[in-house]
Short mmCIF file of C-alpha atoms in Angstrom, two decimals:
data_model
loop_
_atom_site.label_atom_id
_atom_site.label_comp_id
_atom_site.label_asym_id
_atom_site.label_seq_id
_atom_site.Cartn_x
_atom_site.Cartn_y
_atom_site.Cartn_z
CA UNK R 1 72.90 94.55 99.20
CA UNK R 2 74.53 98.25 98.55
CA UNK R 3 75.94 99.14 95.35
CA UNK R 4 78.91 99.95 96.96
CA UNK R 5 79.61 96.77 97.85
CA UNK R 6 83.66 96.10 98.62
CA UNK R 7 84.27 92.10 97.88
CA UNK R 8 82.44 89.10 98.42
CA UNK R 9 85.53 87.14 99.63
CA UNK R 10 84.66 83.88 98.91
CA UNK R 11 87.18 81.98 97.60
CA UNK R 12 89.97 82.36 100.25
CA UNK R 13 91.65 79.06 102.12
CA UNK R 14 89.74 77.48 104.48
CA UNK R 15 92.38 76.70 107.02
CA UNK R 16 94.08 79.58 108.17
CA UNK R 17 98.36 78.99 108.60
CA UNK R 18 100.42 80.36 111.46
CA UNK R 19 102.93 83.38 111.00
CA UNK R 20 106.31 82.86 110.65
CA UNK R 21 108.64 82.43 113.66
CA UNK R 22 109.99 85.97 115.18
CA UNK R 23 113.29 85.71 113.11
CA UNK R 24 111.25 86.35 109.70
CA UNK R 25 109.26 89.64 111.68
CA UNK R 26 110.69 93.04 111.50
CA UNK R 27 111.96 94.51 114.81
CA UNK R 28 110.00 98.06 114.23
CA UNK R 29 110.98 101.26 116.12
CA UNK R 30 109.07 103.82 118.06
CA UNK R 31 111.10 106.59 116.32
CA UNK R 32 110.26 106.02 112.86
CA UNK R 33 107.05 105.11 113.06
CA UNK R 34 105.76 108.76 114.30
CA UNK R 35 108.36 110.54 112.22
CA UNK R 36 106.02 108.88 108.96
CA UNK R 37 103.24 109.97 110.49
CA UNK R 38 103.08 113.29 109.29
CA UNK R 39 104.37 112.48 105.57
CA UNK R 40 101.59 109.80 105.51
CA UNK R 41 99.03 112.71 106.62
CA UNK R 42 100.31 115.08 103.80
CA UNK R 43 99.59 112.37 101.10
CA UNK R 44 96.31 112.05 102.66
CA UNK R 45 95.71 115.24 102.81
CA UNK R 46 96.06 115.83 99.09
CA UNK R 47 92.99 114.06 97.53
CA UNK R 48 91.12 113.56 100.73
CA UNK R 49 87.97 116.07 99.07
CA UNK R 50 88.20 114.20 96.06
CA UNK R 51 87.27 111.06 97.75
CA UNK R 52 85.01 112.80 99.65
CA UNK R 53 83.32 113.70 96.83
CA UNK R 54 83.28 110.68 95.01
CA UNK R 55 83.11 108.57 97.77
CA UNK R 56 86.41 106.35 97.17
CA UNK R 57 87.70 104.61 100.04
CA UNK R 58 91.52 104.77 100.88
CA UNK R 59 92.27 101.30 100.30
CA UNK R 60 96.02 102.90 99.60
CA UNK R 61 96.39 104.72 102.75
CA UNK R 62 96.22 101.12 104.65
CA UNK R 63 98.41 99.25 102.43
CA UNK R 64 101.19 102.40 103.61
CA UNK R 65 100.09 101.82 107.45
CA UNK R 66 100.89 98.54 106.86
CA UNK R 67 104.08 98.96 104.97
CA UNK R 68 105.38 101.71 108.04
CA UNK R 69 104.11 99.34 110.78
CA UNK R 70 101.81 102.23 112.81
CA UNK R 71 99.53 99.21 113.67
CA UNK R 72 102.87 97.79 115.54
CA UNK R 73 102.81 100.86 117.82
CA UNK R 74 101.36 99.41 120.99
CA UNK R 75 102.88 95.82 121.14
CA UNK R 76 105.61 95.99 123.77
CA UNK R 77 109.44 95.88 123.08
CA UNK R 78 109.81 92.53 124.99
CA UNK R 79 107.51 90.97 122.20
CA UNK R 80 109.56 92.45 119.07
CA UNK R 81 107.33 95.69 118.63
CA UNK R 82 108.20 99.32 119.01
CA UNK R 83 107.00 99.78 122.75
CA UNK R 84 104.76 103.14 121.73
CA UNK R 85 102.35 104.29 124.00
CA UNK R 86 98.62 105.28 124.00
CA UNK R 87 100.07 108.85 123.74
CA UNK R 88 102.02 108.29 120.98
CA UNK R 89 98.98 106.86 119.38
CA UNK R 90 96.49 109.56 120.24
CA UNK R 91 99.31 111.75 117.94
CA UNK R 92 99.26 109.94 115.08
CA UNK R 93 95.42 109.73 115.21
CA UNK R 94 94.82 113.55 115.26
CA UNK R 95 97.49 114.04 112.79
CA UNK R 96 95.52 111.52 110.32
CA UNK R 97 92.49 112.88 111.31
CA UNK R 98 93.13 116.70 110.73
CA UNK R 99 94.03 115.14 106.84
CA UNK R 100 91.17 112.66 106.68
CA UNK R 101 89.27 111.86 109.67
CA UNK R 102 88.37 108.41 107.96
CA UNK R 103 91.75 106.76 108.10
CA UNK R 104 92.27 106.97 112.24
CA UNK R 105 88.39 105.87 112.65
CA UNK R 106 89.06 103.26 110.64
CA UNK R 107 91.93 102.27 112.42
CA UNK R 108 90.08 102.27 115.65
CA UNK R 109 89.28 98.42 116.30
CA UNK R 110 93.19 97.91 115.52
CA UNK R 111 94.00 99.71 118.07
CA UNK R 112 91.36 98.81 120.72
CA UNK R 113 92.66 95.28 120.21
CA UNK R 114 96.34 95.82 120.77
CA UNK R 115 95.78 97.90 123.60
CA UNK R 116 93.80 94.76 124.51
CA UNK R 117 96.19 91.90 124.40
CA UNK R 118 99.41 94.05 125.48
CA UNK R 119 97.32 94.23 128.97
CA UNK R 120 96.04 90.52 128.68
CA UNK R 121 98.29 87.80 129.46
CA UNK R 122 100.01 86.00 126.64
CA UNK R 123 97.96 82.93 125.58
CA UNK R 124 98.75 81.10 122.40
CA UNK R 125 95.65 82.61 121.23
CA UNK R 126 96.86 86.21 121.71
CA UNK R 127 100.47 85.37 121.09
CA UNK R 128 99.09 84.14 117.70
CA UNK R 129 97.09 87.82 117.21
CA UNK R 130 100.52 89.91 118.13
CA UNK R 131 102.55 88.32 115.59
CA UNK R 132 100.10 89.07 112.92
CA UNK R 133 99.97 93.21 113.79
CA UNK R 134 103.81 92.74 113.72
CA UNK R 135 103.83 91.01 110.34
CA UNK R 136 102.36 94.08 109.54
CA UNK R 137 98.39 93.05 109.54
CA UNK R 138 95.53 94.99 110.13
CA UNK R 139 92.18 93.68 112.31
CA UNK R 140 88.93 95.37 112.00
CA UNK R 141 85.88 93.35 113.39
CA UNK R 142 82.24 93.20 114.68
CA UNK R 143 80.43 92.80 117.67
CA UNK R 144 77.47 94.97 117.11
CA UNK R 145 74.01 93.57 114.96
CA UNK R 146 71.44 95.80 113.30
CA UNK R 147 67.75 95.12 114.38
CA UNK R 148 68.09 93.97 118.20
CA UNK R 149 66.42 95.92 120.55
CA UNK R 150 68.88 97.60 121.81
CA UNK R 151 72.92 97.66 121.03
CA UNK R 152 75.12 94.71 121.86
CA UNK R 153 72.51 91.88 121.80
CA UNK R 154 74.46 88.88 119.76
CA UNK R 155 72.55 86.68 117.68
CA UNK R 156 74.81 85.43 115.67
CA UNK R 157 75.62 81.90 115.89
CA UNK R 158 78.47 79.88 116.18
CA UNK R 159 77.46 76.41 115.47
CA UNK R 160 80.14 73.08 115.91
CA UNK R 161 80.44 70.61 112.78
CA UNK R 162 82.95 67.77 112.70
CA UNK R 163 86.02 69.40 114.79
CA UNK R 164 85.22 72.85 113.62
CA UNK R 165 82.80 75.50 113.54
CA UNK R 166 80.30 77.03 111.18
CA UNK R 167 79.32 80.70 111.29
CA UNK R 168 76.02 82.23 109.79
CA UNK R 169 74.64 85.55 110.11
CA UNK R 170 75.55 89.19 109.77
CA UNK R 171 76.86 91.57 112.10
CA UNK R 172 77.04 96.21 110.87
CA UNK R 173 79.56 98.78 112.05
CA UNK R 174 82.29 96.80 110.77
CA UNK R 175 84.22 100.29 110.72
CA UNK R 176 87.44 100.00 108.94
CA UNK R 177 87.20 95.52 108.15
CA UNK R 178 87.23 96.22 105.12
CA UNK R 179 90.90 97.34 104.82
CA UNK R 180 91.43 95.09 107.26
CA UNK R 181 93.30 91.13 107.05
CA UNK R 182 91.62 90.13 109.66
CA UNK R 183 88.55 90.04 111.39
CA UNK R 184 87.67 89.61 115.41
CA UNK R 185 83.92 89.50 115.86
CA UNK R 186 81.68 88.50 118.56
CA UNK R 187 79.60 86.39 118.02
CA UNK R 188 76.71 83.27 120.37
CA UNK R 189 78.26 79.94 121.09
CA UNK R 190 75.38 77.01 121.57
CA UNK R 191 75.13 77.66 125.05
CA UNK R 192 74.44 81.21 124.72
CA UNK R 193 77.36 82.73 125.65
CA UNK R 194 79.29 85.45 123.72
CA UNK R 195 82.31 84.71 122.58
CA UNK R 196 84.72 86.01 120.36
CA UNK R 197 86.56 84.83 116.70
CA UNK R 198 89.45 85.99 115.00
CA UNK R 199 89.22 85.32 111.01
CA UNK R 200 90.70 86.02 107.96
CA UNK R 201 89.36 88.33 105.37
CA UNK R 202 90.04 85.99 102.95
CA UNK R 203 87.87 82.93 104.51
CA UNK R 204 85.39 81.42 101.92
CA UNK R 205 81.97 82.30 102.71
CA UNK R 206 82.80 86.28 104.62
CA UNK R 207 81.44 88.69 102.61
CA UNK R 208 82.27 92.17 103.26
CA UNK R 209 79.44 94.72 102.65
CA UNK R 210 80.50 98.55 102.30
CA UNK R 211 76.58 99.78 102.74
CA UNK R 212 77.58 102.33 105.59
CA UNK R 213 75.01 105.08 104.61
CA UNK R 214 75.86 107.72 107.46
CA UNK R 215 75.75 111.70 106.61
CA UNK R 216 79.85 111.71 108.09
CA UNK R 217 82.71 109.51 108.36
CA UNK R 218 81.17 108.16 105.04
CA UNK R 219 84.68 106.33 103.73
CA UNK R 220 85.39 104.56 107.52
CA UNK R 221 83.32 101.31 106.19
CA UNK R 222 81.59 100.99 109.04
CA UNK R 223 78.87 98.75 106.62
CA UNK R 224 77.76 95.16 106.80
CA UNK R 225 79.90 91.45 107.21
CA UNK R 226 77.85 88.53 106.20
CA UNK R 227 78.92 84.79 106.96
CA UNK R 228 77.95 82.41 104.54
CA UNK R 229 78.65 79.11 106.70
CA UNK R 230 81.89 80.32 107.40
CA UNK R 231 84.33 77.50 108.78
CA UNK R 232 86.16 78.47 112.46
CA UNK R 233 88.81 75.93 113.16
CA UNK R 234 89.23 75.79 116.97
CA UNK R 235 91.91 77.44 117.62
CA UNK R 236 90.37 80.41 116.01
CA UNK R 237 88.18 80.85 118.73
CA UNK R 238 88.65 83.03 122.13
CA UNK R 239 85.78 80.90 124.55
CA UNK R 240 85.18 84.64 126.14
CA UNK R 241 83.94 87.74 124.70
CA UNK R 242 86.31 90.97 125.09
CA UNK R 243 84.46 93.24 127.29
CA UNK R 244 85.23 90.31 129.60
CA UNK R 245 88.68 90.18 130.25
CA UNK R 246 88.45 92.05 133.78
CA UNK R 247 90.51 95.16 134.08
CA UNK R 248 92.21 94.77 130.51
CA UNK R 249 88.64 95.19 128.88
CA UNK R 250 87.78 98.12 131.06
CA UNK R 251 90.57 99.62 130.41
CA UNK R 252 89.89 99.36 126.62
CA UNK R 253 86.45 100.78 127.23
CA UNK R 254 87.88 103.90 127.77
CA UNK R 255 90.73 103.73 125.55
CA UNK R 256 87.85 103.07 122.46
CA UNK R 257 86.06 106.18 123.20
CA UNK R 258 89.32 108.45 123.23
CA UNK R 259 89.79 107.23 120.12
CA UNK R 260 86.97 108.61 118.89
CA UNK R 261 87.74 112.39 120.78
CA UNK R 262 91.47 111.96 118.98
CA UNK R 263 89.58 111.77 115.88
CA UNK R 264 87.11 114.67 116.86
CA UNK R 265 90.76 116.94 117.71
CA UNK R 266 92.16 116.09 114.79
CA UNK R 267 88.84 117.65 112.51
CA UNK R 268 88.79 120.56 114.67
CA UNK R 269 92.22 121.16 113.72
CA UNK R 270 91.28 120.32 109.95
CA UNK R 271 88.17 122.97 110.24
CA UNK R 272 90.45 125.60 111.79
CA UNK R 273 92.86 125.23 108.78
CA UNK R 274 90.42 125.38 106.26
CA UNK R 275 88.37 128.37 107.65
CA UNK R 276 91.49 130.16 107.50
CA UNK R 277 91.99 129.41 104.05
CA UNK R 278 88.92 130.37 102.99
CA UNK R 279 88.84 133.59 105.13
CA UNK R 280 92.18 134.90 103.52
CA UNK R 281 91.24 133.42 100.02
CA UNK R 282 87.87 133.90 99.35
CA UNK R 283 86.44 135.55 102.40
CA UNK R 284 84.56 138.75 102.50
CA UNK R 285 83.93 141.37 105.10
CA UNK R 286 80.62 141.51 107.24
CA UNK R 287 78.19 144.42 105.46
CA UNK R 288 78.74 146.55 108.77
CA UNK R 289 82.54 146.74 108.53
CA UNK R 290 84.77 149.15 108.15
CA UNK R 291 87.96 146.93 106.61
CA UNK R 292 88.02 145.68 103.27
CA UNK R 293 89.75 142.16 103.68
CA UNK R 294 87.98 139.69 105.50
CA UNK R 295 91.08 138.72 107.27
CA UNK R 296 91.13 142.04 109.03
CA UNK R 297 87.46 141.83 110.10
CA UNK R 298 87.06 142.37 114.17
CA UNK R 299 84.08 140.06 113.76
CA UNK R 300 85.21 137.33 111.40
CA UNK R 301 88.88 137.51 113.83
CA UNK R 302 86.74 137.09 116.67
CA UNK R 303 85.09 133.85 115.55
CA UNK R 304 88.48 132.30 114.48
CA UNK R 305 90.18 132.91 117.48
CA UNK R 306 87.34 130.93 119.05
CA UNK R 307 87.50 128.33 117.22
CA UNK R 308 91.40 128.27 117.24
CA UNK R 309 91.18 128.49 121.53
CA UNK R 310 88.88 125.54 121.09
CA UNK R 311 91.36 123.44 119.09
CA UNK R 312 93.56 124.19 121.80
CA UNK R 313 91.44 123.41 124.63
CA UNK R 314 90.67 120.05 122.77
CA UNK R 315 93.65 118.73 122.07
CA UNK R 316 95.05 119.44 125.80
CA UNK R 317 92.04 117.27 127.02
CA UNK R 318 92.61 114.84 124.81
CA UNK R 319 96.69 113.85 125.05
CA UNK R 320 96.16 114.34 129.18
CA UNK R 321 93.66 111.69 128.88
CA UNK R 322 96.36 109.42 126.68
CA UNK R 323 98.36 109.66 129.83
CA UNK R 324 96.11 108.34 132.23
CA UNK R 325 95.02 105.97 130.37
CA UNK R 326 98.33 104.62 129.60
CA UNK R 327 99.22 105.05 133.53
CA UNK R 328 96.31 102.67 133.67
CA UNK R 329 97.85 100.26 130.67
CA UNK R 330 100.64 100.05 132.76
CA UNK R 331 99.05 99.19 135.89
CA UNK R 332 96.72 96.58 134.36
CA UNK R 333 100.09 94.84 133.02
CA UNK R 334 102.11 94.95 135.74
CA UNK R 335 98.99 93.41 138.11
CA UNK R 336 99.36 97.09 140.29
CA UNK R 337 97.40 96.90 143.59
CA UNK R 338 96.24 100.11 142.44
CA UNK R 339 94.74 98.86 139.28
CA UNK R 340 91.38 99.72 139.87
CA UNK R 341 92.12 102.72 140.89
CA UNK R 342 94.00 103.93 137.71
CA UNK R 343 91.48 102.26 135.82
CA UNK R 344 88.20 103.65 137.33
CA UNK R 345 90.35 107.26 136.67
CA UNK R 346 90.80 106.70 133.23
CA UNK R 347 87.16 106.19 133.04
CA UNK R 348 85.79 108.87 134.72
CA UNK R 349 88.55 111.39 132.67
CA UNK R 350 87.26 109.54 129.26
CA UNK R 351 83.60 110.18 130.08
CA UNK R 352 84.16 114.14 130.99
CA UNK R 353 86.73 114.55 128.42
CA UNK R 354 84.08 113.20 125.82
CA UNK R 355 81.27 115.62 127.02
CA UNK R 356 83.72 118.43 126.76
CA UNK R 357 85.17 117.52 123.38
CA UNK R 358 81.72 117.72 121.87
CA UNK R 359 80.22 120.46 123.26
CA UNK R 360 83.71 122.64 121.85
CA UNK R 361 83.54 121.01 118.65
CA UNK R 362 80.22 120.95 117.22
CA UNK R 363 80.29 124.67 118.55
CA UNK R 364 83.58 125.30 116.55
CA UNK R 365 82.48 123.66 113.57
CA UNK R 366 78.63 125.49 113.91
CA UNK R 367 80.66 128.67 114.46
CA UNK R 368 83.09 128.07 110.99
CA UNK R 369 80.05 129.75 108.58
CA UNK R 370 79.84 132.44 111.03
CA UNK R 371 82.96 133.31 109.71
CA UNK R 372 82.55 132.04 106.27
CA UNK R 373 79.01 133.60 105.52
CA UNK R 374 76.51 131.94 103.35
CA UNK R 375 78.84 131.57 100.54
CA UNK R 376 80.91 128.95 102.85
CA UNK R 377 78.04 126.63 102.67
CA UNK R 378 78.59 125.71 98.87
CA UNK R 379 78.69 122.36 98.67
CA UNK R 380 81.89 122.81 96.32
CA UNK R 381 83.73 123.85 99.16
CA UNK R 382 82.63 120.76 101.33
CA UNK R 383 83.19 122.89 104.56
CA UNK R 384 79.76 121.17 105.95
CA UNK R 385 81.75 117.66 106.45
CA UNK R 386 83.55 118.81 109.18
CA UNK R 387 80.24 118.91 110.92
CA UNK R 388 78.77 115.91 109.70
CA UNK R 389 81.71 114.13 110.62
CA UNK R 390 81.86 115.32 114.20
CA UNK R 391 78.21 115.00 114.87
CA UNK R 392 78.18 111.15 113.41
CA UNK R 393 81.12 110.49 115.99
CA UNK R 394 79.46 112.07 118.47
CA UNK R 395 76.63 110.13 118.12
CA UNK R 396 78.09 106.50 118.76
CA UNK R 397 76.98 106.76 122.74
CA UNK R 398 74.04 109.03 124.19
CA UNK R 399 76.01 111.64 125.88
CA UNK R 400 73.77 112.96 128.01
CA UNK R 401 74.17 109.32 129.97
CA UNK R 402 77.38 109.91 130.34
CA UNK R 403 76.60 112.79 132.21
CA UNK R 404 74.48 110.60 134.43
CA UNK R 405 76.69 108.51 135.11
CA UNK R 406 78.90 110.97 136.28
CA UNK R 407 76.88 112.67 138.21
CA UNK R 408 75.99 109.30 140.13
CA UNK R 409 79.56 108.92 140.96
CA UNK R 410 80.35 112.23 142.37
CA UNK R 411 76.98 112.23 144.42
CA UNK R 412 77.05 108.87 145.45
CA UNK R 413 80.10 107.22 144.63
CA UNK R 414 78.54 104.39 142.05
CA UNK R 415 80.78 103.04 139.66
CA UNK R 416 78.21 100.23 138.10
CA UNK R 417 78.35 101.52 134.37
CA UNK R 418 82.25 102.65 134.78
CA UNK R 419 83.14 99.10 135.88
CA UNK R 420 80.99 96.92 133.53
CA UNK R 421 83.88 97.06 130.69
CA UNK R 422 81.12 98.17 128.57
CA UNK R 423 80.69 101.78 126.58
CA UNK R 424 78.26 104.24 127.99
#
């Protein structure tokens, strides 16, 4: 086990109770939500190098998304929430992530599930799941298991004991469960099917494991959950996994992976700012100059306005992708005979937007000690994170695939990979 382990949560009820009817939620509005946004990214904005430095996660940060209701963005009006869209979400994570990229990565399995179940028709099951988020609760999760040969084999089992369930095993990039409340994770039934389980953090026998040892996005907790014969009640249980939900769960695909690109935008942004800083600050002319302020450099100008057009470039990618996306929410909810179409669109604009995204970032953030010179790299300054951070996001899914896959379509129309509701 790490030494930075969060809680072994152990001693938590072992039935879990129902919210409270809609009277005791809060109706929460679109409006005020984003207008926090930006006061919540100035607070986080303030110590974020401190906790980089002593590696502190931001267990605060989430009790104030909680207390604001951003994880209420995406549940629709008709259901008591604030009716935001996919857009308005992509806003508030690059805003968070231009203070601290770990906060919106965190917050990423949130908000692949309520884009989820605002698409899915309203079970009990999911009904149950919305009036959590707008009770203000938080979901992280797992599907993903260290050691298979190759990502998103399950193992874990799901075993039935006298009307219930027992869960043993361990599942890794739990990113953001532990600031979490609750917990959906994927896990084998006994016929050896996947399905999916919705817990509480607080059920005896979860243990969650901060041992996330990644060179970036080092305070996301994207460690270990262990189940200790963890009890499932039945109604706890989803009898399908969620990249199985037909369109909704394609949809979602995509939606996941522009969360990570809104992150990406938002620490291109964050890089811009701070090479500025240090330029004006502490910045010194190039040998062959003939200016005395760094700020008034041709060569050091040259690089910034680079890496400012590039922050530009990203971000326009990355709301115009929101939109289609959401046009594709939409669709998927109102049972659109063009659907699939808006779907498979949002797809292929995720997978090119992604390419893009990281080829302009890791350049801009490569290009940020051009300007800086050696004395930029001191690890005092911390520039290098911005890096790190980009190039452990950018590693979640082999990129070069995606250009594969693209290519396949636009030679030869295939769509396997872009309609298999899985990542690529």
């Amino acid at each position: 086990m790490s030494d930075h382990a969060v809680a072994v949560l152990a001693d938590g009820p072992v039935l879990d109770s129902t919210p409270a009817p809609a009277p005791a939620l809060p109706r929460w509005d679109r409006a005020q939500i984003l207008a926090q946004v930006p006061l919540l990214a100035d607070a986080l904005r303030e110590q974020a190098l401190h906790r980089e430095r002593k590696r502190e996660l931001p267990f605060w940060a989430f009790d104030r998304v909680r207390e604001l209701g951003l994880g209420t963005l995406l549940v629709p009006v008709e259901l008591g929430g604030p009716g935001g869209t996919l857009e308005d979400v992509t806003q508030l994570l690059v805003q968070l992530a231009e203070a601290d990229s770990n906060v919106p990565h965190a917050l990423r399995l949130h908000f692949n599930l309520t884009a989820l179940w605002r698409t899915v028709p309203l079970t009990d099951f999911h009904r149950r799941q919305v009036e959590r988020v707008l009770a203000g609760k938080l979901f992280g999760g797992a599907s993903t298991e260290a050691g298979t040969a190759k990502p998103g084999i399950v193992t874990t089992p799901l075993t039935r004991e006298d009307g219930h369930y027992r869960l043993n095993g361990r599942k890794f990039y739990s990113t953001g469960t532990a600031y979490a409340d609750y917990a959906a994770i994927t896990v084998l039934d006994e016929s050896g099917k996947n399905v999916t389980v919705v817990l509480p953090l607080s059920r005896a026998g979860l243990e969650v494991v901060d041992d996330w040892d990644g060179m970036g996005q080092r305070l996301t907790a994207s460690g270990s959950l262990v189940f200790h014969h963890v009890r499932v009640e039945p109604e706890e249980l989803l009898p399908v996994s969620t990249i199985e939900l037909g369109l909704a769960s394609r949809h979602t695909s995509a939606w996941r992976q522009l969360i990570l690109v809104a992150t990406a935008a938002g620490i291109v942004r964050a890089l811009l700012r701070d090479i500025g800083q240090y330029v004006r600050d502490k910045g010194r002319s190039t040998l062959h100059s003939n200016v005395d302020q760094a700020r008034d450099d041709p060569f050091i100008q040259n690089v910034v306005g680079g890496i400012a057009a590039a922050s530009h470039a990203i971000d326009t990618l990355v709301f115009d992708n929101a939109r289609v996306l959401e046009r594709g929410a939409q669709a998927v909810r109102r049972q659109s005979p063009d659907a699939e179409d808006i779907v498979l669109e949002g797809a292929l604009a995720t997978a090119k937007t992604q390419w893009i995204v990281s080829r302009l970032a890791l350049q801009a953030a490569e290009q940020l000690f051009e300007a800086g010179g050696a004395s930029a790299t001191s690890a005092s300054l911390l520039l290098d994170r911005h890096w790190r951070n980009l190039r452990t996001i950018f590693s979640h899914n082999p990129l070069q695939h995606k250009l594969r896959v693209l290519g396949d379509y636009h030679l030869n129309g295939t769509t396997t990979v872009l309609t298999s509701a899985r990542v690529f």
